[in-house]
Structure formats: C-alpha cells, structure tokens
PDB file of C-alpha atoms and ligand atoms in Angstrom:
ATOM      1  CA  UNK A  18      21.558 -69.122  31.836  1.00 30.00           C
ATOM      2  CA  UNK A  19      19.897 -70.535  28.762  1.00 32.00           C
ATOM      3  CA  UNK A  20      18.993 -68.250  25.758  1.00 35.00           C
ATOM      4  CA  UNK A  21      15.628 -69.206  24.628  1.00 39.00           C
ATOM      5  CA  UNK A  22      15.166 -68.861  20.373  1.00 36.00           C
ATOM      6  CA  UNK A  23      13.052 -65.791  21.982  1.00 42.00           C
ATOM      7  CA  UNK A  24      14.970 -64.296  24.175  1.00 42.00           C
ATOM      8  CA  UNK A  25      16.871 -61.047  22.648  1.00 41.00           C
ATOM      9  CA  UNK A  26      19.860 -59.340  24.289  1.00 39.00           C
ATOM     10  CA  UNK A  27      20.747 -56.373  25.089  1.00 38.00           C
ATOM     11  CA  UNK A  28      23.104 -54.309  21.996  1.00 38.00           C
ATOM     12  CA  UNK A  29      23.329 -57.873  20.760  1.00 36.00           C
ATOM     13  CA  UNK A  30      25.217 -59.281  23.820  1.00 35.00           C
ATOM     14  CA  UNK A  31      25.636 -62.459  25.071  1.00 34.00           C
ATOM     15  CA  UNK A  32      23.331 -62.291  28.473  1.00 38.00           C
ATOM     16  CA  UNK A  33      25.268 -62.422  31.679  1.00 35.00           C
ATOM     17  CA  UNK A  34      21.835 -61.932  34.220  1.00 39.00           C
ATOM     18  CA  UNK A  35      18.513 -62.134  34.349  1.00 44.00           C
ATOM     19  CA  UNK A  36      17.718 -58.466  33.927  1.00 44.00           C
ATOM     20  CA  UNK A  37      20.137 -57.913  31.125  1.00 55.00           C
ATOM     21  CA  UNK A  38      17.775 -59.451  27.965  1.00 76.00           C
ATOM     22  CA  UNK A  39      14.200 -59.390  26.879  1.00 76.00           C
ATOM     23  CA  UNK A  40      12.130 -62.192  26.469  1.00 77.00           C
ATOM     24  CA  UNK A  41      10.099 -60.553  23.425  1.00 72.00           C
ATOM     25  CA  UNK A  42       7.608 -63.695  23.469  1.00 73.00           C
ATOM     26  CA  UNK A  43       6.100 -62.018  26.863  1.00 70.00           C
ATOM     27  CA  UNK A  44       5.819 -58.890  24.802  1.00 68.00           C
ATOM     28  CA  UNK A  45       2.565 -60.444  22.991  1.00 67.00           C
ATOM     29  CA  UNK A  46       2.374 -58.311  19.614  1.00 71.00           C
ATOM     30  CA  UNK A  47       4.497 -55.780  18.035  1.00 83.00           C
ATOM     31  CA  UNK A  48       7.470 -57.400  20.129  1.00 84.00           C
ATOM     32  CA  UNK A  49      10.339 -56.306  17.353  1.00 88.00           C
ATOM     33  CA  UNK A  50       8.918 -52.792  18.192  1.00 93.00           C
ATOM     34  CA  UNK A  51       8.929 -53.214  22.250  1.00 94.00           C
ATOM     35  CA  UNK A  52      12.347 -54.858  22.952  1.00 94.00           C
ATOM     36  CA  UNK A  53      13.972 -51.731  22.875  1.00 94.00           C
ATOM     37  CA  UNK A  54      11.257 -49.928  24.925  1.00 96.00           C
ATOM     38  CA  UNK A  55      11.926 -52.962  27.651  1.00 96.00           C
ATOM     39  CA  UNK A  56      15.787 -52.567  26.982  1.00 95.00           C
ATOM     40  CA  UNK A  57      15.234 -48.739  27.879  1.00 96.00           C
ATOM     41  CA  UNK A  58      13.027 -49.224  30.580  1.00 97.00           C
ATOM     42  CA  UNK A  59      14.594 -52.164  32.535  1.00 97.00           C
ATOM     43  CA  UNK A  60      17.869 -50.813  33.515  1.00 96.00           C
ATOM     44  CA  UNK A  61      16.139 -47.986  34.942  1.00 96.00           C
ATOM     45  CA  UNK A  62      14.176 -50.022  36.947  1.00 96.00           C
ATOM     46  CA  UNK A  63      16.834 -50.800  38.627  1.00 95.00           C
ATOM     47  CA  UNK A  64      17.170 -54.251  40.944  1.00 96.00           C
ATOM     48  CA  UNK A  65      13.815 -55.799  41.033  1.00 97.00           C
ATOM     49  CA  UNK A  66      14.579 -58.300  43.377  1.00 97.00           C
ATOM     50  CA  UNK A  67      12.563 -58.811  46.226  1.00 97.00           C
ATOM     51  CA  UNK A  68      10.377 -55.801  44.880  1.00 98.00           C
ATOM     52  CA  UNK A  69       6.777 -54.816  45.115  1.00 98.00           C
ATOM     53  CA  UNK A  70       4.928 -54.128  41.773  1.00 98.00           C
ATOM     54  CA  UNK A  71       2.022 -53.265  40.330  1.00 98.00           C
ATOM     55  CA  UNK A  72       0.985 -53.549  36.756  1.00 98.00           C
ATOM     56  CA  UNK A  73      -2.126 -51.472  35.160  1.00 98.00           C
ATOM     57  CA  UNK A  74      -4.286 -53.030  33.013  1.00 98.00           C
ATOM     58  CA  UNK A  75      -2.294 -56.743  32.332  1.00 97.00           C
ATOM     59  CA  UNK A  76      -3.793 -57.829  29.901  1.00 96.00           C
ATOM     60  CA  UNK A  77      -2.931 -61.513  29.180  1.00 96.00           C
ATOM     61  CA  UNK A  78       0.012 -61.194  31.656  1.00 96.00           C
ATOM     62  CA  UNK A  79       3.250 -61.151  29.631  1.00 95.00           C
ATOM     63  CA  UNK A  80       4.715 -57.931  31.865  1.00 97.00           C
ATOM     64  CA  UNK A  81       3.884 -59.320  34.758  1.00 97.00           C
ATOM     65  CA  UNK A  82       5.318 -62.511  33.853  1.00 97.00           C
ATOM     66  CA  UNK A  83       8.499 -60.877  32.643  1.00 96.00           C
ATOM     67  CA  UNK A  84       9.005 -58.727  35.463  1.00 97.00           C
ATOM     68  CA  UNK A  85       8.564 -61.826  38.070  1.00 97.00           C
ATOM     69  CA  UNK A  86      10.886 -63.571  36.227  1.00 96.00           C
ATOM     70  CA  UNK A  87      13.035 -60.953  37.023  1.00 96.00           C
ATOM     71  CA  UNK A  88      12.354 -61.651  41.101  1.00 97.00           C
ATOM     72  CA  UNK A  89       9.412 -58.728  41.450  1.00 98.00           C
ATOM     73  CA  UNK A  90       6.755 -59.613  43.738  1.00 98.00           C
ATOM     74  CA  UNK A  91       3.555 -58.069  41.261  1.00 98.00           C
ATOM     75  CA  UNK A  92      -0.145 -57.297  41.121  1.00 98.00           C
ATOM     76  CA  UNK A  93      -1.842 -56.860  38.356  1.00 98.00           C
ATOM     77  CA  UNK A  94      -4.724 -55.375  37.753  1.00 98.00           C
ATOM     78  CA  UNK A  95      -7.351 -55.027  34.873  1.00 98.00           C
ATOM     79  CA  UNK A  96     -11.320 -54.313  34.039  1.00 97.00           C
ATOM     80  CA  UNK A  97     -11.841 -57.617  32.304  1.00 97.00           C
ATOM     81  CA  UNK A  98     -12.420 -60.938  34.072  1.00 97.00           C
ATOM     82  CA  UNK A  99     -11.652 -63.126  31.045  1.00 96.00           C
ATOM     83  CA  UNK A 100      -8.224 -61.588  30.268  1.00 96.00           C
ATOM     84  CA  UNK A 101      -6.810 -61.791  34.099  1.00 97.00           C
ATOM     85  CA  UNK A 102      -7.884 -65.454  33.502  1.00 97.00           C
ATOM     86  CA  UNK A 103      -5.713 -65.972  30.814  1.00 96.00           C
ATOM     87  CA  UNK A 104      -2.886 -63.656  32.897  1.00 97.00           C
ATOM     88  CA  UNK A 105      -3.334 -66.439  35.483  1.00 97.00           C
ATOM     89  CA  UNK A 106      -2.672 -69.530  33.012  1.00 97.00           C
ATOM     90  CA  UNK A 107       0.238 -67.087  31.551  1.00 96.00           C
ATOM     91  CA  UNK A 108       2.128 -67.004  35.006  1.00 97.00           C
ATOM     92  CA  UNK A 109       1.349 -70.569  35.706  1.00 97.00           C
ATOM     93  CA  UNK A 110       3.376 -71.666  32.369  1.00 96.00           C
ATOM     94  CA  UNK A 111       6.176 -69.705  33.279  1.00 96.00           C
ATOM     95  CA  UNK A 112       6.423 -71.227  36.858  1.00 96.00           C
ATOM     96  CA  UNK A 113       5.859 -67.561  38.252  1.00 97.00           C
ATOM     97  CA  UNK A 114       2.176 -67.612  39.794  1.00 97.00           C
ATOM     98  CA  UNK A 115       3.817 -67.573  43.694  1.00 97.00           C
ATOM     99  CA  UNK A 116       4.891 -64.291  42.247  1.00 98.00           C
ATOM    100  CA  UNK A 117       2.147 -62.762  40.957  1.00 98.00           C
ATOM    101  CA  UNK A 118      -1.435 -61.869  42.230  1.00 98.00           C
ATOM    102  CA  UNK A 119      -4.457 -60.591  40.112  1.00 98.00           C
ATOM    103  CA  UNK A 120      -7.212 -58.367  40.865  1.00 98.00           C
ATOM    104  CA  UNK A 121     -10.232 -56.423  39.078  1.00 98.00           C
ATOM    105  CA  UNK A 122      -9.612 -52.904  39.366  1.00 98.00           C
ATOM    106  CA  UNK A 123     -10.032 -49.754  38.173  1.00 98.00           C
ATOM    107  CA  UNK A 124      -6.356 -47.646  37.301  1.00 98.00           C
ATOM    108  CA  UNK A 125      -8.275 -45.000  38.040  1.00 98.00           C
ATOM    109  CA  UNK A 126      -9.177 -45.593  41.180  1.00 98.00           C
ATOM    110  CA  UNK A 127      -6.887 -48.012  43.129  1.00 98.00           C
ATOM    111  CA  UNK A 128      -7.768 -49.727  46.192  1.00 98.00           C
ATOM    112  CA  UNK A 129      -4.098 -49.465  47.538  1.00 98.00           C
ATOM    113  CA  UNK A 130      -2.972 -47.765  50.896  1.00 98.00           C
ATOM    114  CA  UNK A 131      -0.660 -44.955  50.094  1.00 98.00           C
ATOM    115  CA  UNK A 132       2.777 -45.600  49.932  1.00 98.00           C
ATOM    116  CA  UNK A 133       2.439 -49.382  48.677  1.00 98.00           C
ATOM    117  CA  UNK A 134       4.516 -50.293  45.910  1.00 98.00           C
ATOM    118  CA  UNK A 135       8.281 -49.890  44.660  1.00 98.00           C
ATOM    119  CA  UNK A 136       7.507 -49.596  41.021  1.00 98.00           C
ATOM    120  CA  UNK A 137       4.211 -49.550  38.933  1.00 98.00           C
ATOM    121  CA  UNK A 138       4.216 -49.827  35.386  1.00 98.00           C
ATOM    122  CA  UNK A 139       1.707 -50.006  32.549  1.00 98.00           C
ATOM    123  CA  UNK A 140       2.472 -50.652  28.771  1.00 97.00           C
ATOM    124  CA  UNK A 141      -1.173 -49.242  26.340  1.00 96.00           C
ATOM    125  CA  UNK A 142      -3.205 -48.489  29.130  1.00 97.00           C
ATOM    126  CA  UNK A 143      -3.555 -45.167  29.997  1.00 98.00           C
ATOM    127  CA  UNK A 144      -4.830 -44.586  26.692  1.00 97.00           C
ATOM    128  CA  UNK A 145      -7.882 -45.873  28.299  1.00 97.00           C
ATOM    129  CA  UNK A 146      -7.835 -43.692  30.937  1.00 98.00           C
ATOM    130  CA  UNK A 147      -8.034 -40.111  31.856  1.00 98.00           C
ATOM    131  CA  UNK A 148      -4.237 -39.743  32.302  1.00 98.00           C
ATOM    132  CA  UNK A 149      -3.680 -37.393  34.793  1.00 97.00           C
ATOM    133  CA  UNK A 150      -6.342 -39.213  37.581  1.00 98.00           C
ATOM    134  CA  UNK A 151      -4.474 -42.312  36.821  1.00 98.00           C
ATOM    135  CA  UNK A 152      -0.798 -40.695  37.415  1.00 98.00           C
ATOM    136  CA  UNK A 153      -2.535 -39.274  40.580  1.00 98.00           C
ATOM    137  CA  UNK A 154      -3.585 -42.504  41.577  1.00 98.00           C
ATOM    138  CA  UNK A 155      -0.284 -44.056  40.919  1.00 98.00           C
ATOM    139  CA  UNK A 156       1.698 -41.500  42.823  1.00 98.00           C
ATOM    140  CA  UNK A 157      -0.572 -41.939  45.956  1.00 98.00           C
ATOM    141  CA  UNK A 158      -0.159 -45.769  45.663  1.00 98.00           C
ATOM    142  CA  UNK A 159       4.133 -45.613  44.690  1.00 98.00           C
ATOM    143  CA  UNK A 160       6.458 -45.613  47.925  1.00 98.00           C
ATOM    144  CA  UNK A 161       8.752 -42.903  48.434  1.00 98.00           C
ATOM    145  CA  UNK A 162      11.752 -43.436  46.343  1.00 98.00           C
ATOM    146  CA  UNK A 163       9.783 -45.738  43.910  1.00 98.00           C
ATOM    147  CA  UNK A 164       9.432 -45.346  40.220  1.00 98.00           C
ATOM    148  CA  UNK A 165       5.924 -45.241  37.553  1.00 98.00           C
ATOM    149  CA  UNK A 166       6.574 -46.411  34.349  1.00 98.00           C
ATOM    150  CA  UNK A 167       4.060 -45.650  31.933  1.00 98.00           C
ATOM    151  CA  UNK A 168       4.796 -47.293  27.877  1.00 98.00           C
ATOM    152  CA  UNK A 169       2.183 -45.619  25.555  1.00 98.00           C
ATOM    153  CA  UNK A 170       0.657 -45.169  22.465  1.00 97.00           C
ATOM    154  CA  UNK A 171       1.888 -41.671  20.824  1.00 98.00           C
ATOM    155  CA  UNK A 172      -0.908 -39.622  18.526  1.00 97.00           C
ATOM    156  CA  UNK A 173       0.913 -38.335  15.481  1.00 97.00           C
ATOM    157  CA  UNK A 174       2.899 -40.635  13.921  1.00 97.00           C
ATOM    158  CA  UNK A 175       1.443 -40.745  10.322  1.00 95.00           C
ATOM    159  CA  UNK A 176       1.244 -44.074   9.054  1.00 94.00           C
ATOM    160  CA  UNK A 177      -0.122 -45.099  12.238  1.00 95.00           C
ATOM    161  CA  UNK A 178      -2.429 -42.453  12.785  1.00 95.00           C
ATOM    162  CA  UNK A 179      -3.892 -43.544   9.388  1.00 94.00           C
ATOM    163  CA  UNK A 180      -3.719 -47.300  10.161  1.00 92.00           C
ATOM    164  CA  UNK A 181      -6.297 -46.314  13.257  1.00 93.00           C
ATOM    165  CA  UNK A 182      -7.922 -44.198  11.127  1.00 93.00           C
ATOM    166  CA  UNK A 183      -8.709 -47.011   8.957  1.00 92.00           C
ATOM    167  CA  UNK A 184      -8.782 -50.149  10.874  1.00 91.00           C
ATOM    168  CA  UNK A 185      -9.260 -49.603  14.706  1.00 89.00           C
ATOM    169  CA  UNK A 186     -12.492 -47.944  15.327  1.00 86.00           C
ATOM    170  CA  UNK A 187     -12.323 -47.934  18.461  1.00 89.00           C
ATOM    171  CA  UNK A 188      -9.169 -45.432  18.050  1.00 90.00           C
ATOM    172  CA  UNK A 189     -11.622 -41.853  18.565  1.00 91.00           C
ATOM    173  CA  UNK A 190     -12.630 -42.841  21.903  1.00 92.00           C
ATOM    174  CA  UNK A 191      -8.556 -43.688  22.748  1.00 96.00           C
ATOM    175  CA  UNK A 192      -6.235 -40.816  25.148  1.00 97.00           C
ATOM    176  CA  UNK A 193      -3.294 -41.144  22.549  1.00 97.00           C
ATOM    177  CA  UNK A 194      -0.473 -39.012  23.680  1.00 98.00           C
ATOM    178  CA  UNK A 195       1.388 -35.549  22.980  1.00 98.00           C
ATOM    179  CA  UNK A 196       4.272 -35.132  24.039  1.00 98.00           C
ATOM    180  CA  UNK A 197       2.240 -32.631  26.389  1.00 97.00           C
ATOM    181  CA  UNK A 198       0.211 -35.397  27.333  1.00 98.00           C
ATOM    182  CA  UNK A 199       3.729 -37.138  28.873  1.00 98.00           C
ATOM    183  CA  UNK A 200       4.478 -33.436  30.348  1.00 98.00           C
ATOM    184  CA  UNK A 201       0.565 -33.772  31.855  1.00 97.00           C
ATOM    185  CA  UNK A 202       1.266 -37.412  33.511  1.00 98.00           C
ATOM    186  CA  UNK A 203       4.795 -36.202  34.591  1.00 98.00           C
ATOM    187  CA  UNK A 204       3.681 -33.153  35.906  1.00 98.00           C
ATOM    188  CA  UNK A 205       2.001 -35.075  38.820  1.00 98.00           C
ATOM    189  CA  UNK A 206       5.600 -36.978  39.911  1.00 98.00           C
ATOM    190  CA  UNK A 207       8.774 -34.729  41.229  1.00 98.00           C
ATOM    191  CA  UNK A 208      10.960 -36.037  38.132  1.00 98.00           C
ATOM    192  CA  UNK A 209      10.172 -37.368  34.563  1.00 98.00           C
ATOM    193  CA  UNK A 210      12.756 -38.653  32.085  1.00 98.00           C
ATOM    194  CA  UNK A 211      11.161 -40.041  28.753  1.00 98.00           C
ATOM    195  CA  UNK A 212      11.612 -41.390  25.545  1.00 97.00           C
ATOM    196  CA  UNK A 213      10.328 -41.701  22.056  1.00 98.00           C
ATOM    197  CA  UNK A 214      10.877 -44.777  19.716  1.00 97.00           C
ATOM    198  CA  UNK A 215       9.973 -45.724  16.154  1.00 97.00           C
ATOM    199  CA  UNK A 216       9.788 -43.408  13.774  1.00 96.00           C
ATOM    200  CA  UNK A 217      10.905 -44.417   9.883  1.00 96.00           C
ATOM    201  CA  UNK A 218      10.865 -47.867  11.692  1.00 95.00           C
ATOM    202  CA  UNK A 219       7.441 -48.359  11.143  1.00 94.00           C
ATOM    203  CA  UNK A 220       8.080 -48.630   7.482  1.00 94.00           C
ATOM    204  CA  UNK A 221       9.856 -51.982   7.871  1.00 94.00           C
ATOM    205  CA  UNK A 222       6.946 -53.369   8.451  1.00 92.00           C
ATOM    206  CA  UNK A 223       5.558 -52.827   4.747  1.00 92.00           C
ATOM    207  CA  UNK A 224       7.651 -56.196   4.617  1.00 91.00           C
ATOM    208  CA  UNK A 225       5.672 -57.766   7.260  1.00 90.00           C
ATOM    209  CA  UNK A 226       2.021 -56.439   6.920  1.00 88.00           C
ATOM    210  CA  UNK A 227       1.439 -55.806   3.071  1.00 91.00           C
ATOM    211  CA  UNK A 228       5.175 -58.505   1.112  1.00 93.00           C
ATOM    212  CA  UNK A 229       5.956 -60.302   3.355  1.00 92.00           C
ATOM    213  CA  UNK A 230       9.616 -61.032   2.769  1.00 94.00           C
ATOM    214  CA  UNK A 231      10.989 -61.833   6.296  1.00 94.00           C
ATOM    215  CA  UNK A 232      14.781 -61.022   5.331  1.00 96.00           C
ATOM    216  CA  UNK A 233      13.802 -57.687   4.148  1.00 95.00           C
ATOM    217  CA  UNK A 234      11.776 -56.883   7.183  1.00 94.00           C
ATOM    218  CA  UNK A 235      14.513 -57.873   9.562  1.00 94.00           C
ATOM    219  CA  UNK A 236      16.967 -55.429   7.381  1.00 96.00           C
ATOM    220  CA  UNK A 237      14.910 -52.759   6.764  1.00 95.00           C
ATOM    221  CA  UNK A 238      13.864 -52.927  10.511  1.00 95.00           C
ATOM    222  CA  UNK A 239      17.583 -52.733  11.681  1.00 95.00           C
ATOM    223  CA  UNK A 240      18.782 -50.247   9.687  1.00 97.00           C
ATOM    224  CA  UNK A 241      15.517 -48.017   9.908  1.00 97.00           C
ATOM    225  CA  UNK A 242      15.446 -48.139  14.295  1.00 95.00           C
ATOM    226  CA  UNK A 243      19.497 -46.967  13.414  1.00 95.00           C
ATOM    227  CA  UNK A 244      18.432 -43.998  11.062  1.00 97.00           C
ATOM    228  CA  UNK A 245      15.511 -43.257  14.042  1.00 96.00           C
ATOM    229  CA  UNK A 246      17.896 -43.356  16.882  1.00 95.00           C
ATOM    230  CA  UNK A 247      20.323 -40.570  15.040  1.00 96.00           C
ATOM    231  CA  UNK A 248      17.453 -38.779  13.599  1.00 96.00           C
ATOM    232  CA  UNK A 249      15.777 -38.314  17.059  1.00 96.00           C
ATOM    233  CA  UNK A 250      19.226 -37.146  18.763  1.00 95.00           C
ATOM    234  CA  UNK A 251      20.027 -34.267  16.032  1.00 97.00           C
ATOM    235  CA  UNK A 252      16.620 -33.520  15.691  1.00 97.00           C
ATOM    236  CA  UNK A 253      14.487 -33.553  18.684  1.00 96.00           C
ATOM    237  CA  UNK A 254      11.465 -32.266  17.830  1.00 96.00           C
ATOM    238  CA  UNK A 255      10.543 -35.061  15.440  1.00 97.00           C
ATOM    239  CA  UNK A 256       9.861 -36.976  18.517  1.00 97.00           C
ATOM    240  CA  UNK A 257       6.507 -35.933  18.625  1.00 97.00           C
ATOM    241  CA  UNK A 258       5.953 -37.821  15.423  1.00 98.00           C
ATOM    242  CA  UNK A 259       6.926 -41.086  16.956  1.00 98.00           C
ATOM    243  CA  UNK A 260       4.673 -44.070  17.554  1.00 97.00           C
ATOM    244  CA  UNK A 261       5.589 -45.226  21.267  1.00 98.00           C
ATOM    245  CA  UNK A 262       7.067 -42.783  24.469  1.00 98.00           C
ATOM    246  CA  UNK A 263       8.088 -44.644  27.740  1.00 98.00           C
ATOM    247  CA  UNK A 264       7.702 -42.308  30.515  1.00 98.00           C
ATOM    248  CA  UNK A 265       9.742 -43.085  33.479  1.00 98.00           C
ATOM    249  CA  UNK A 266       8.477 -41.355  36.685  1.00 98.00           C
ATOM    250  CA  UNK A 267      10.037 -40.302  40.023  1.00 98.00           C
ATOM    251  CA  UNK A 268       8.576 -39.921  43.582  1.00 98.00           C
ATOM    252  CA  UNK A 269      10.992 -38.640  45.667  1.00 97.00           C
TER     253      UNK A 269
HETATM  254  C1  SAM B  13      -4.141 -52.785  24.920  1.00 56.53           C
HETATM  255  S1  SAM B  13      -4.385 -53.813  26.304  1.00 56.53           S
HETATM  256  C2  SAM B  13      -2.732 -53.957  26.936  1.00 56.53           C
HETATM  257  C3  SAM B  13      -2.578 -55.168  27.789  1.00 56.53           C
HETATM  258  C4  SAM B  13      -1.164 -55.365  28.363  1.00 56.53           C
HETATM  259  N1  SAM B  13      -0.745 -54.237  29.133  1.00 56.53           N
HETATM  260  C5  SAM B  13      -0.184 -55.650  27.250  1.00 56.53           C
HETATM  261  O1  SAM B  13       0.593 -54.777  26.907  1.00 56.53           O
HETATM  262  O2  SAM B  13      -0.243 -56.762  26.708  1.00 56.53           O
HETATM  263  C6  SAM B  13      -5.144 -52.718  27.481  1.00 56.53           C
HETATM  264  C7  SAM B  13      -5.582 -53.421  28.755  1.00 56.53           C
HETATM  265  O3  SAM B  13      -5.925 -52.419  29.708  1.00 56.53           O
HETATM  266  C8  SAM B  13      -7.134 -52.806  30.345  1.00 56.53           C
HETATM  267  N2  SAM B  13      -7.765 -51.581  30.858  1.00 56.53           N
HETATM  268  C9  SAM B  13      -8.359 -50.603  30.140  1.00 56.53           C
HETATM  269  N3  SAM B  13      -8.807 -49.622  30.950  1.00 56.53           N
HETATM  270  C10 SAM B  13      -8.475 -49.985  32.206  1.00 56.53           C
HETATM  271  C11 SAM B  13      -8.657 -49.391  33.480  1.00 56.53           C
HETATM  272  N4  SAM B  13      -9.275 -48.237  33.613  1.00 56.53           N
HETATM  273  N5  SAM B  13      -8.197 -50.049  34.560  1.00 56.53           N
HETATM  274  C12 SAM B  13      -7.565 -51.245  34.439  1.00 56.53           C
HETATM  275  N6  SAM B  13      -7.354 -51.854  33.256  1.00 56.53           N
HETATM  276  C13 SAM B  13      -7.813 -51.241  32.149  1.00 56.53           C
HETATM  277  C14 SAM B  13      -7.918 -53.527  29.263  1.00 56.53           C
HETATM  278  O4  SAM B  13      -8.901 -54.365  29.806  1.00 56.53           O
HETATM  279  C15 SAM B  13      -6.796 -54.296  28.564  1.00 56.53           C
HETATM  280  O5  SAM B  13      -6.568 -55.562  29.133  1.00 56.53           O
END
C-alpha cells in the first residue's frame, strides 16, 4: 500500500492495512487535532468491510470518504444542499462514489426503518442538535449489535471557550458538551465507552494561529498531546476541561 505525504500512521508505524492509518487530508480542518480521535475510534469500529453506515451531518464528505475507503457501504446525510454537493465531487475524487449515497435529512428525525445500519457516526454535529432526540433516533435506526459513534465539540476547555467567545458567534446557539451531556447521549444506548483529547495541546497551536513557526508547532504539539495523555490518566477529572470527547456507543 502506498503512503500518501498525508496519510499518518498509527503510533508512528509503518501501515500494514487499510484500517490501520489516517488519511488526515479527509479530516478537512484541525486534522493534527483529529488523527488521534480517528486512531481511537477506528479500531473500535471494528471490520468495516462490507458494512452499512450512516454519517450525520457530512459536511463536505471527508468521513464518508474515509470510511468507504475503508470498504463501508455509507449514507450521508445533511441539512444543506450545497455542501452534499461538494460531498458528492469529494467521493468522486477519491474513486469511492459506488460507495457512498447522499441524502437531505434531518439527524433528528431519520427516515430509516429500524434496525438499518451497522455503525453510524457523526464528527461536530450534534452540537446542532438536541442530543438526546438525535441518540434516540440513532439507536432506532443502528442494528442490533451495531455501534454510534458520536466525535464532538466539548464546552469548557478555556482557550477555546474564549476563542468562541470571541470569534464564532454563532457559538451561544451551539449544544457543546459536558461530560454529562456524553452521559445524556449514552444514556439512550446499553453501553458507552468515551474519551477526551486535547487539553495543554491546544497551546501548540500559538505556533500556528498567532508565530507561526512550523517546527515549533510540530514540537510543542508532540510533546504537549504526551503531557495530555498522562495528565488525563492520573488525573481524570480534568477531562472535562478538554476540547474534543469521542463517544463510542453500544446497542446490544
Ligand atoms: C461543523 S459541520 C461538520 C461537517 C462534517 N461532519 C465534518 O466534520 O467535516 C456540521 C454539519 O452538520 C450539518 N447539520 C447541522 N445540523 C444538522 C441536522 N440537524 N441534521 C443533519 N445535518 C446537520 C451542517 O449542515 C454541517 O454540514
């Protein structure tokens, strides 16, 4: 298998399948910050082979993309016309569009039989949504056996609460979540298992955003997502602080 220039592996392996790497160009923005959400996620996704998916709210396409490339069979959905056009021209350049299907609709109100799908997953979506009709929704729709997986915004992490503060407007009217909130959307599924990510990390990107010194922002970024990933095992409860959660959900 070729490595593509943006293709990063798992733990800094050498990639021996297609599900073991993350192609962080189909991540779209933030990707240093959503590799290791994907490298979290994917492996407990399991084989997605010959599976059924659907995707909330794809945007310009890049999960869908990534999971087909992976052999999924997905749907996604969203509320805008213009951006399942561009999903559509997305799948198309990756040679997945046999894969993947499109339609305008509503998370919060699916028009899916029961029991339809294998896996679902969303990444900054339900923050649009009222989460716990959507996890309703998504249990109804999920086969027995099949797995939600919902990637989301978190609510207190400082610098980023202030970013929104100051930049995003739009942020007030935004579900961003508690680590109840995860409980809430878990609550409706018979087993959740989640994780937090990026805590100091989000400081690396001072080298990005404000000096943009690329070799310091790579460094700073590694070593910072290392200090996060001890600081968040000894001390649990500053995961509420962080700035993503991935919530993985059963249906039994
Ligand atoms: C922040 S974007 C994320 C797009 C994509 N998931 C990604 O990560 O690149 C949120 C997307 O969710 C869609 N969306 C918002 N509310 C929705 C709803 N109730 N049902 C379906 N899609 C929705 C928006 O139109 C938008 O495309």
């Amino acid at each position: 298998m070729l490595k593509s220039k943006n293709m990063l592996t798992l733990k800094g392996q050498r990639p021996t399948s297609r599900s073991d790497s993350v192609e962080s160009d189909l991540l779209l923005w933030w990707e240093d910050f959503y590799v290791p959400v994907f490298e979290y996620i994917l492996p407990k996704m399991g084989i997605l082979e010959g599976k059924k998916g659907l995707e909330l709210g794809t945007g310009t396409g890049g999960t869908a993309t990534l999971l087909a490339k992976r052999g999924a069979s997905v749907i996604g959905i969203d509320l805008l016309p213009f951006r399942l056009a561009e999903a559509k021209a997305r799948v198309s350049e990756h040679n997945v569009a046999e894969s993947v299907n499109f339609a305008l609709m509503d998370a919060m109100h699916l028009a899916f039989p029961d029991n339809t799908f294998d896996f679902i997953i969303s990444k900054s979506v339900l923050v649009f949504t009222e989460h716990a009709q959507t996890a309703k929704e998504c249990y109804r729709v999920l086969k027995p056996g099949g797995k939600a997986v919902f990637i989301e915004n978190m609510r207190y992490h400082p610098m980023v609460w202030l970013y929104r503060k100051m930049f995003l407007k739009y942020s007030t009217k935004l579900r961003y979540f508690s680590i109840r909130d995860v409980e809430t959307v878990g609550a409706e599924f018979e087993n959740l298992e989640h994780r937090e990510f990026h805590l100091s990390a989000v400081g690396a990107l001072f080298w990005r955003k404000c000096i943009a010194i690329p070799a310091l922002y790579r460094t700073s970024l590694r070593l910072l997502k290392a200090i996060d990933t001890s600081l968040l095992k000894c001390f649990p409860f500053f995961k509420r602080f962080c700035w993503i959660t991935a919530m993985i959900c059963h249906k039994d």
